[in-house]
Short mmCIF file of C-alpha atoms and ligand atoms in Angstrom, two decimals:
data_model
loop_
_atom_site.label_atom_id
_atom_site.label_comp_id
_atom_site.label_asym_id
_atom_site.label_seq_id
_atom_site.Cartn_x
_atom_site.Cartn_y
_atom_site.Cartn_z
CA MET F 25 125.79 82.70 -13.11
CA ILE F 26 123.61 83.78 -16.02
CA ASP F 27 119.88 83.44 -15.60
CA PHE F 28 117.52 84.23 -18.46
CA ALA F 29 114.38 83.33 -16.54
CA LEU F 30 111.97 86.01 -15.43
CA THR F 31 110.95 85.92 -11.77
CA GLU F 32 107.39 84.93 -10.89
CA GLU F 33 106.67 88.61 -10.17
CA GLN F 34 108.06 89.67 -13.56
CA LYS F 35 106.00 86.99 -15.31
CA ALA F 36 102.90 88.24 -13.50
CA CYS F 37 103.69 91.82 -14.56
CA GLN F 38 104.17 90.66 -18.15
CA LYS F 39 100.80 88.91 -18.13
CA LEU F 40 99.10 91.89 -16.51
CA VAL F 41 100.35 94.28 -19.20
CA ARG F 42 99.79 91.83 -22.06
CA ASP F 43 96.18 91.30 -20.97
CA PHE F 44 95.75 95.05 -20.49
CA ALA F 45 97.19 95.79 -23.94
CA LEU F 46 94.99 93.21 -25.66
CA LYS F 47 91.84 94.41 -23.90
CA GLU F 48 92.32 98.18 -23.74
CA ILE F 49 94.76 99.17 -26.49
CA VAL F 50 94.62 96.77 -29.45
CA PRO F 51 90.88 97.33 -30.12
CA VAL F 52 91.34 101.12 -30.41
CA ALA F 53 94.87 101.31 -31.88
CA HIS F 54 93.71 101.75 -35.48
CA GLU F 55 91.19 104.43 -34.50
CA LEU F 56 93.69 106.39 -32.39
CA ASP F 57 96.12 106.27 -35.29
CA GLU F 58 93.51 107.41 -37.84
CA GLU F 59 92.29 110.24 -35.62
CA GLN F 60 95.78 111.09 -34.31
CA ARG F 61 94.30 111.03 -30.84
CA HIS F 62 95.86 110.68 -27.40
CA SER F 63 93.70 108.52 -25.11
CA PRO F 64 93.29 109.78 -21.52
CA GLU F 65 91.04 106.74 -20.93
CA ILE F 66 93.97 104.36 -21.48
CA VAL F 67 96.16 106.46 -19.18
CA GLU F 68 93.48 106.32 -16.50
CA LYS F 69 93.10 102.55 -16.79
CA TYR F 70 96.87 102.04 -16.77
CA HIS F 71 96.97 104.05 -13.56
CA GLU F 72 94.19 101.87 -12.14
CA ILE F 73 96.30 98.73 -12.61
CA GLY F 74 99.11 100.51 -10.76
CA LEU F 75 101.68 100.78 -13.54
CA LEU F 76 101.54 104.37 -14.79
CA HIS F 77 104.27 105.40 -12.35
CA TYR F 78 105.94 101.98 -12.16
CA ALA F 79 109.50 103.31 -11.80
CA VAL F 80 108.70 105.71 -8.95
CA PRO F 81 109.70 104.34 -5.52
CA GLU F 82 106.80 103.09 -3.42
CA GLU F 83 107.42 105.76 -0.77
CA TYR F 84 106.40 108.37 -3.40
CA GLY F 85 103.36 106.48 -4.64
CA GLY F 86 104.88 104.40 -7.44
CA ALA F 87 105.41 100.68 -7.88
CA GLY F 88 109.19 100.79 -7.30
CA LEU F 89 109.98 98.59 -10.30
CA GLY F 90 113.18 98.57 -12.33
CA SER F 91 114.35 99.00 -15.91
CA LEU F 92 113.92 95.30 -16.71
CA GLU F 93 110.25 95.53 -15.80
CA GLY F 94 110.18 98.68 -17.95
CA CYS F 95 111.43 96.58 -20.88
CA ILE F 96 108.76 93.95 -20.27
CA PHE F 97 106.03 96.63 -20.22
CA GLY F 98 107.55 98.48 -23.19
CA GLU F 99 107.48 95.36 -25.37
CA GLU F 100 103.86 94.52 -24.58
CA LEU F 101 102.69 98.12 -25.08
CA GLY F 102 104.79 98.52 -28.23
CA ALA F 103 103.26 95.35 -29.70
CA ALA F 104 99.78 96.78 -29.08
CA CYS F 105 100.31 100.39 -30.20
CA ALA F 106 103.66 102.16 -30.31
CA GLY F 107 101.98 105.55 -29.99
CA VAL F 108 100.37 104.61 -26.68
CA ALA F 109 103.65 102.98 -25.58
CA ALA F 110 105.52 106.23 -26.29
CA SER F 111 103.05 108.24 -24.24
CA LEU F 112 103.20 105.90 -21.22
CA GLY F 113 106.97 105.42 -21.52
CA GLY F 114 107.50 109.15 -22.16
CA SER F 115 105.77 109.86 -18.89
CA ILE F 116 108.38 107.85 -16.97
CA LEU F 117 111.11 109.49 -19.06
CA GLY F 118 109.82 112.87 -17.88
CA LEU F 119 110.10 111.78 -14.25
CA THR F 120 113.48 110.06 -14.53
CA PRO F 121 115.62 113.22 -14.05
CA PHE F 122 113.58 113.81 -10.90
CA LEU F 123 114.19 110.24 -9.69
CA ILE F 124 117.91 110.60 -10.41
CA ALA F 125 118.55 114.05 -8.96
CA GLY F 126 115.53 115.29 -7.00
CA SER F 127 115.84 115.90 -3.26
CA PRO F 128 113.62 113.82 -0.94
CA GLU F 129 111.80 117.03 0.11
CA LEU F 130 110.99 117.99 -3.48
CA LYS F 131 109.88 114.46 -4.27
CA GLU F 132 107.58 114.57 -1.26
CA GLU F 133 106.22 117.92 -2.45
CA LEU F 134 105.74 117.29 -6.19
CA LEU F 135 106.03 113.58 -6.89
CA THR F 136 103.60 112.23 -4.32
CA LYS F 137 100.85 114.51 -5.67
CA HIS F 138 101.75 113.57 -9.24
CA THR F 139 101.55 109.83 -8.65
CA SER F 140 98.23 110.06 -6.82
CA GLY F 141 96.35 110.35 -10.12
CA PRO F 142 96.49 109.48 -13.83
CA ASN F 143 99.01 112.25 -14.43
CA LEU F 144 101.64 112.20 -17.15
CA GLY F 145 105.18 113.50 -17.15
CA ALA F 146 107.15 114.90 -20.09
CA PHE F 147 110.85 115.33 -20.81
CA CYS F 148 111.62 118.79 -22.21
CA LEU F 149 115.10 118.64 -23.67
CA THR F 150 114.89 119.05 -27.46
CA GLU F 151 114.60 122.54 -28.95
CA PRO F 152 114.01 123.81 -32.48
CA ASP F 153 117.77 124.35 -32.93
CA ALA F 154 119.13 121.81 -30.43
CA GLY F 155 118.21 118.18 -31.10
CA SER F 156 121.26 115.93 -31.32
CA ASP F 157 123.47 118.73 -29.98
CA VAL F 158 122.03 119.02 -26.48
CA ALA F 159 124.76 121.42 -25.32
CA ALA F 160 123.46 124.00 -27.81
CA LEU F 161 120.09 124.41 -26.09
CA ARG F 162 118.99 128.02 -25.61
CA THR F 163 116.13 127.93 -23.10
CA THR F 164 117.35 130.15 -20.27
CA ALA F 165 117.02 129.91 -16.50
CA VAL F 166 117.83 133.06 -14.54
CA LEU F 167 118.03 133.06 -10.75
CA GLU F 168 116.32 136.09 -9.17
CA GLY F 169 116.07 135.96 -5.39
CA ASP F 170 114.59 132.61 -4.48
CA GLU F 171 113.06 131.97 -7.90
CA TYR F 172 114.23 130.84 -11.31
CA ILE F 173 112.70 132.49 -14.37
CA ILE F 174 112.56 130.20 -17.40
CA ASN F 175 112.20 131.39 -20.99
CA GLY F 176 112.36 129.41 -24.20
CA SER F 177 110.63 126.73 -26.23
CA LYS F 178 110.97 122.98 -26.49
CA ARG F 179 110.15 121.00 -29.63
CA PHE F 180 108.73 117.54 -30.40
CA ILE F 181 107.81 116.94 -26.76
CA THR F 182 106.11 113.61 -26.09
CA ASN F 183 102.98 114.32 -23.96
CA GLY F 184 103.64 118.02 -24.62
CA GLY F 185 100.02 119.09 -24.32
CA VAL F 186 98.78 116.49 -21.84
CA ALA F 187 101.47 116.24 -19.15
CA SER F 188 101.07 117.63 -15.62
CA LEU F 189 104.76 117.78 -14.76
CA TYR F 190 107.71 118.63 -16.97
CA SER F 191 111.41 118.06 -16.49
CA VAL F 192 113.01 121.02 -18.22
CA PHE F 193 116.61 121.58 -19.23
CA ALA F 194 117.73 125.20 -19.46
CA THR F 195 121.00 127.06 -19.57
CA GLU F 196 122.21 129.40 -16.85
CA ASN F 197 125.19 130.38 -19.03
CA ALA F 198 125.07 129.49 -22.73
CA GLU F 199 128.76 130.25 -23.25
CA LEU F 200 129.61 127.31 -21.01
CA ARG F 201 127.73 124.95 -23.37
CA HIS F 202 127.05 121.67 -21.52
CA LYS F 203 128.58 123.03 -18.30
CA GLY F 204 125.98 125.83 -18.13
CA ILE F 205 122.86 123.63 -18.20
CA SER F 206 120.62 122.96 -15.18
CA ALA F 207 117.58 120.70 -14.82
CA PHE F 208 114.25 121.78 -13.30
CA MET F 209 110.84 120.35 -12.48
CA VAL F 210 108.03 122.58 -13.73
CA PRO F 211 104.35 121.85 -13.02
CA ALA F 212 102.35 122.34 -16.21
CA ASP F 213 99.89 124.69 -14.52
CA THR F 214 102.60 127.23 -13.68
CA PRO F 215 101.69 130.62 -15.24
CA GLY F 216 103.63 131.18 -18.48
CA VAL F 217 103.73 127.49 -19.49
CA SER F 218 101.79 126.77 -22.69
CA SER F 219 101.75 124.15 -25.38
CA GLY F 220 101.97 124.90 -29.08
CA LYS F 221 100.70 123.16 -32.17
CA LYS F 222 100.23 119.42 -32.16
CA GLU F 223 102.62 117.77 -34.62
CA ASP F 224 101.05 115.86 -37.53
CA LYS F 225 103.20 112.74 -37.51
CA MET F 226 103.86 109.83 -39.89
CA GLY F 227 103.51 107.28 -37.10
CA GLN F 228 103.02 106.91 -33.34
CA ARG F 229 100.05 109.17 -33.88
CA ALA F 230 98.38 108.22 -30.59
CA THR F 231 101.02 110.27 -28.78
CA ASP F 232 100.41 113.95 -28.18
CA THR F 233 103.62 115.52 -29.50
CA ARG F 234 103.89 119.29 -29.24
CA GLU F 235 105.97 122.33 -28.73
CA VAL F 236 106.06 123.49 -25.08
CA ILE F 237 106.65 127.19 -24.50
CA PHE F 238 108.00 128.81 -21.33
CA SER F 239 107.36 132.57 -21.12
CA ASP F 240 108.66 134.21 -17.95
CA VAL F 241 107.87 131.10 -15.96
CA HIS F 242 108.67 131.69 -12.29
CA ILE F 243 109.44 128.59 -10.24
CA PRO F 244 110.82 128.31 -6.71
CA ALA F 245 114.61 127.83 -6.75
CA ARG F 246 114.09 124.54 -4.90
CA TYR F 247 112.53 123.10 -8.10
CA ARG F 248 116.03 122.87 -9.57
CA LEU F 249 117.40 119.32 -9.58
CA GLY F 250 120.87 118.29 -8.47
CA GLU F 251 123.57 120.77 -7.62
CA GLY F 252 122.91 123.13 -10.53
CA LEU F 253 124.93 123.36 -13.80
CA ASP F 254 124.85 119.54 -13.85
CA GLY F 255 121.74 119.31 -16.03
CA PHE F 256 123.60 117.93 -19.06
CA LYS F 257 124.83 114.93 -17.10
CA ILE F 258 121.39 114.42 -15.56
CA ALA F 259 119.98 114.35 -19.10
CA MET F 260 122.62 111.85 -20.27
CA LYS F 261 122.02 109.58 -17.26
CA THR F 262 118.28 109.78 -17.91
CA LEU F 263 118.80 108.69 -21.51
CA ASP F 264 121.11 105.86 -20.41
CA ASP F 265 118.29 104.65 -18.21
CA SER F 266 115.47 105.06 -20.72
CA ARG F 267 117.04 103.72 -23.92
CA ALA F 268 116.65 100.04 -22.99
CA GLY F 269 112.90 100.50 -22.46
CA VAL F 270 112.54 102.46 -25.68
CA GLY F 271 114.39 99.67 -27.47
CA ALA F 272 112.01 97.17 -25.90
CA ALA F 273 109.00 99.05 -27.32
CA ALA F 274 110.68 98.71 -30.74
CA VAL F 275 111.04 94.97 -30.04
CA GLY F 276 107.29 94.92 -29.37
CA ILE F 277 106.51 96.47 -32.76
CA ALA F 278 108.87 94.03 -34.47
CA ARG F 279 107.36 91.06 -32.63
CA ALA F 280 103.85 92.09 -33.63
CA ALA F 281 104.94 92.50 -37.25
CA LEU F 282 106.64 89.09 -37.25
CA GLU F 283 103.50 87.44 -35.84
CA ALA F 284 101.29 89.15 -38.40
CA ALA F 285 103.60 88.08 -41.25
CA ARG F 286 103.77 84.50 -39.92
CA ASP F 287 100.00 84.19 -39.61
CA TYR F 288 99.43 85.64 -43.07
CA ALA F 289 102.08 83.40 -44.66
CA LYS F 290 100.37 80.31 -43.24
CA GLU F 291 97.02 81.32 -44.71
CA ARG F 292 97.88 82.94 -48.02
CA VAL F 293 97.79 80.37 -50.80
CA GLN F 294 99.67 81.00 -54.03
CA PHE F 295 100.90 78.47 -56.57
CA GLY F 296 98.71 75.87 -54.83
CA LYS F 297 100.21 76.07 -51.33
CA PRO F 298 100.56 78.51 -48.43
CA ILE F 299 103.36 80.97 -49.11
CA ALA F 300 104.86 79.84 -45.75
CA ALA F 301 105.85 76.64 -47.60
CA GLN F 302 108.13 78.69 -49.87
CA GLN F 303 111.72 78.79 -48.71
CA GLY F 304 112.03 82.44 -49.73
CA ILE F 305 109.32 83.38 -47.20
CA GLN F 306 110.70 80.98 -44.56
CA PHE F 307 114.13 82.62 -44.75
CA MET F 308 112.57 86.06 -44.36
CA LEU F 309 110.61 84.92 -41.27
CA ALA F 310 113.73 83.28 -39.83
CA ASP F 311 115.78 86.46 -40.26
CA MET F 312 113.01 88.49 -38.65
CA ALA F 313 112.86 86.10 -35.66
CA MET F 314 116.64 86.23 -35.19
CA LYS F 315 116.62 90.01 -35.08
CA VAL F 316 113.67 90.22 -32.65
CA ASN F 317 115.28 87.75 -30.21
CA ALA F 318 118.69 89.43 -30.39
CA ALA F 319 117.18 92.90 -29.87
CA ARG F 320 115.19 91.72 -26.84
CA LEU F 321 118.27 90.24 -25.17
CA LEU F 322 120.29 93.42 -25.78
CA CYS F 323 117.54 95.52 -24.16
CA TRP F 324 117.21 93.19 -21.19
CA HIS F 325 120.98 93.16 -20.69
CA ALA F 326 121.21 96.97 -20.74
CA ALA F 327 118.32 97.17 -18.27
CA TRP F 328 119.83 94.48 -16.04
CA LEU F 329 123.10 96.44 -15.84
CA HIS F 330 121.17 99.53 -14.79
CA ASP F 331 119.14 97.63 -12.19
CA ASN F 332 122.37 96.22 -10.79
CA GLY F 333 123.88 99.65 -10.34
CA GLN F 334 126.30 99.49 -13.25
CA ARG F 335 126.78 102.21 -15.86
CA ASN F 336 125.19 101.11 -19.15
CA THR F 337 125.94 103.99 -21.52
CA LEU F 338 127.43 101.61 -24.11
CA GLU F 339 124.89 98.82 -23.72
CA SER F 340 121.82 101.05 -23.71
CA ALA F 341 122.99 102.80 -26.90
CA ILE F 342 123.62 99.41 -28.53
CA ALA F 343 120.21 98.13 -27.42
CA LYS F 344 118.27 101.20 -28.54
CA CYS F 345 120.08 101.36 -31.87
CA PHE F 346 119.83 97.65 -32.69
CA ALA F 347 116.20 97.41 -31.59
CA GLY F 348 115.19 100.51 -33.56
CA ASP F 349 116.92 99.25 -36.70
CA THR F 350 115.35 95.83 -36.09
CA ALA F 351 111.87 97.30 -35.86
CA MET F 352 112.38 99.13 -39.14
CA ALA F 353 113.80 96.09 -40.93
CA VAL F 354 111.27 93.59 -39.56
CA THR F 355 108.22 95.77 -40.20
CA THR F 356 109.44 96.49 -43.75
CA ASP F 357 109.80 92.75 -44.34
CA ALA F 358 106.37 92.12 -42.83
CA VAL F 359 104.84 94.53 -45.34
CA GLN F 360 106.74 92.65 -48.05
CA VAL F 361 105.41 89.26 -46.90
CA LEU F 362 101.86 90.60 -47.05
CA GLY F 363 102.53 92.14 -50.47
CA GLY F 364 99.76 94.44 -51.72
CA TYR F 365 97.70 93.72 -48.60
CA GLY F 366 100.62 94.80 -46.43
CA TYR F 367 100.54 98.23 -48.02
CA MET F 368 96.86 98.73 -47.19
CA LYS F 369 95.53 100.20 -43.95
CA GLU F 370 93.17 97.24 -43.68
CA TYR F 371 96.09 95.22 -42.25
CA PRO F 372 98.14 96.39 -39.24
CA VAL F 373 101.62 96.02 -40.72
CA GLU F 374 101.69 99.37 -42.54
CA LYS F 375 101.09 101.07 -39.16
CA TYR F 376 103.87 99.02 -37.60
CA MET F 377 106.22 100.21 -40.34
CA ARG F 378 105.26 103.88 -39.87
CA ASP F 379 105.52 103.54 -36.08
CA ALA F 380 108.91 101.81 -36.30
CA LYS F 381 110.56 104.70 -38.13
CA LEU F 382 110.45 106.96 -35.08
CA HIS F 383 112.54 104.42 -33.17
CA GLN F 384 115.48 105.34 -35.39
CA ILE F 385 114.98 109.02 -34.56
CA TYR F 386 113.81 109.77 -31.02
CA GLU F 387 115.72 109.31 -27.75
CA GLY F 388 118.80 110.14 -29.82
CA THR F 389 118.95 109.25 -33.51
CA ASN F 390 120.58 105.96 -34.35
CA GLN F 391 123.49 107.96 -35.75
CA ILE F 392 123.95 109.53 -32.28
CA GLN F 393 123.75 106.03 -30.74
CA ARG F 394 126.57 104.92 -33.06
CA LEU F 395 128.53 107.99 -31.98
CA VAL F 396 128.02 107.10 -28.31
CA ILE F 397 128.98 103.45 -29.00
CA ALA F 398 132.12 104.46 -30.92
CA ARG F 399 133.20 106.91 -28.19
CA GLN F 400 132.68 104.25 -25.52
CA ILE F 401 134.67 101.55 -27.29
CA LEU F 402 137.45 103.97 -28.28
CA SER F 403 137.81 105.58 -24.86
N1 LIG D 513 126.62 109.72 -18.28
C1 LIG D 513 127.30 110.60 -17.51
N2 LIG D 513 128.02 111.62 -18.04
C2 LIG D 513 128.04 111.73 -19.39
C3 LIG D 513 127.36 110.86 -20.24
C4 LIG D 513 126.62 109.80 -19.63
N3 LIG D 513 125.96 108.92 -20.37
N4 LIG D 513 127.55 111.22 -21.51
C5 LIG D 513 128.35 112.29 -21.49
N5 LIG D 513 128.65 112.61 -20.18
C6 LIG D 513 129.52 113.68 -19.70
C7 LIG D 513 130.92 113.58 -20.33
O1 LIG D 513 131.73 112.73 -19.57
C8 LIG D 513 131.38 115.01 -20.28
O2 LIG D 513 131.76 115.30 -18.95
P1 LIG D 513 132.89 116.41 -18.56
O3 LIG D 513 132.31 117.74 -18.86
O4 LIG D 513 133.09 116.20 -17.10
O5 LIG D 513 134.08 116.10 -19.40
C9 LIG D 513 130.10 115.78 -20.55
O6 LIG D 513 129.02 114.94 -20.17
C10 LIG D 513 129.94 116.19 -21.99
O7 LIG D 513 129.94 115.02 -22.78
P2 LIG D 513 130.27 115.01 -24.33
O8 LIG D 513 131.55 115.76 -24.56
O9 LIG D 513 130.19 113.60 -24.80
O10 LIG D 513 129.08 115.90 -24.91
P3 LIG D 513 128.66 116.26 -26.40
O11 LIG D 513 128.24 117.66 -26.44
O12 LIG D 513 129.72 115.79 -27.36
O13 LIG D 513 127.29 115.43 -26.63
C11 LIG D 513 125.92 113.52 -27.16
C12 LIG D 513 127.18 114.09 -26.47
C13 LIG D 513 125.99 112.03 -26.86
C14 LIG D 513 125.93 113.74 -28.66
C15 LIG D 513 124.65 114.14 -26.52
O14 LIG D 513 124.50 115.49 -26.90
C16 LIG D 513 123.41 113.37 -26.88
O15 LIG D 513 123.07 112.37 -26.24
N6 LIG D 513 122.63 113.80 -27.90
C17 LIG D 513 121.37 113.16 -28.24
C18 LIG D 513 120.25 113.79 -27.48
C19 LIG D 513 119.04 112.92 -27.37
O16 LIG D 513 119.12 111.71 -27.19
N7 LIG D 513 117.87 113.55 -27.44
C20 LIG D 513 116.65 112.83 -27.28
C21 LIG D 513 115.61 113.72 -26.72
S1 LIG D 513 114.46 112.89 -25.73
C22 LIG D 513 113.38 112.10 -26.75
O17 LIG D 513 113.51 112.02 -27.93
C23 LIG D 513 112.32 111.43 -25.99
C24 LIG D 513 110.97 111.51 -26.52
O18 LIG D 513 110.30 112.50 -26.44
C25 LIG D 513 110.40 110.29 -27.04
#
């Protein structure tokens, strides 16, 4: 039985986030973008409505919601401001390795405190010389007595300078490539943890994206996740889980761009009639709508598989890739529909187009998604 209807609870969540986004994010989105500013106020208010830690089980202070709800939130936040969406979504991404592989004792110790306030998480995987090739990462973790000592630096980290808790991937034996990597939880206030320069980005400028540096960071050995040397698989499972929600944020950008183009086309009069009466514009809007709807369904399907305990490596890569490409295509077309006005900062579509580009790059480039898809269908 296939059911495309959201439950009453999911509809209520959608309305809650849509209202929140319209009230708290849309009015400041342009300003945050101009000033390249992360907004702790939005984080605080999102925590107040109980959704900042939505994926964390209730027993550890979260809302215990699933990936499908994550898609619903991602779309609404992405439609309002993709930079804010990346910060709020990146926080859950940072906690996901912990949710997948943390022991109940460690969750009780670190997670319950984390979820008690407007605290952000961050996912520290990428390094200056290890982006797509995760197995090449060079941050080290050395076990000495009952402590691990972590050294290295992570690059392009979402929430890098504003997170309270990091999930960190480090190698215990670089020669073993992916088989030498372990995953750790590192509180940001641990001595030796620092954040580097804030990146000056093309889009998604409301996210604080930075280098995070670990210099002789001592953490208790119990802060390691899983069994040890299984960090690569924890990272891959995390990305399987998160890619549907990231795709949904791209759907949000595309939806907002489509709505802006539609509204403009109905008002803009050329050759004596609204340009929406021209078939050339109608066909563009129709193509945009097809892509948005298809991308949304792919994201929801990938999330549904996850929520129903099924592996979704293939489907989440398809969803993330298709939705990211959709956001780029639809926002580019929206700029085209608005013509000269679309290119100006006075209208929101140029921001949508800049924001969309990152969806073809982060959480695994869309070339890596195609690699994952090809490997899955060939295996
Ligand atoms: N689930 C479980 N296990 C998996 C897996 C998955 N999805 N994918 C791979 N594995 C397992 C494999 O089965 C294999 O296991 P064995 O050792 O038992 O054989 C092992 O992991 C190694 O797999 P591969 O041989 O496929 O590994 P690879 O080195 O060829 O790399 C890759 C695969 C898909 C390219 C991977 O490196 C990758 O995903 N790269 C992209 C990284 C990425 O997405 N980075 C994003 C950073 S986060 C970010 O951008 C967020 C943000 O801040 C906004």
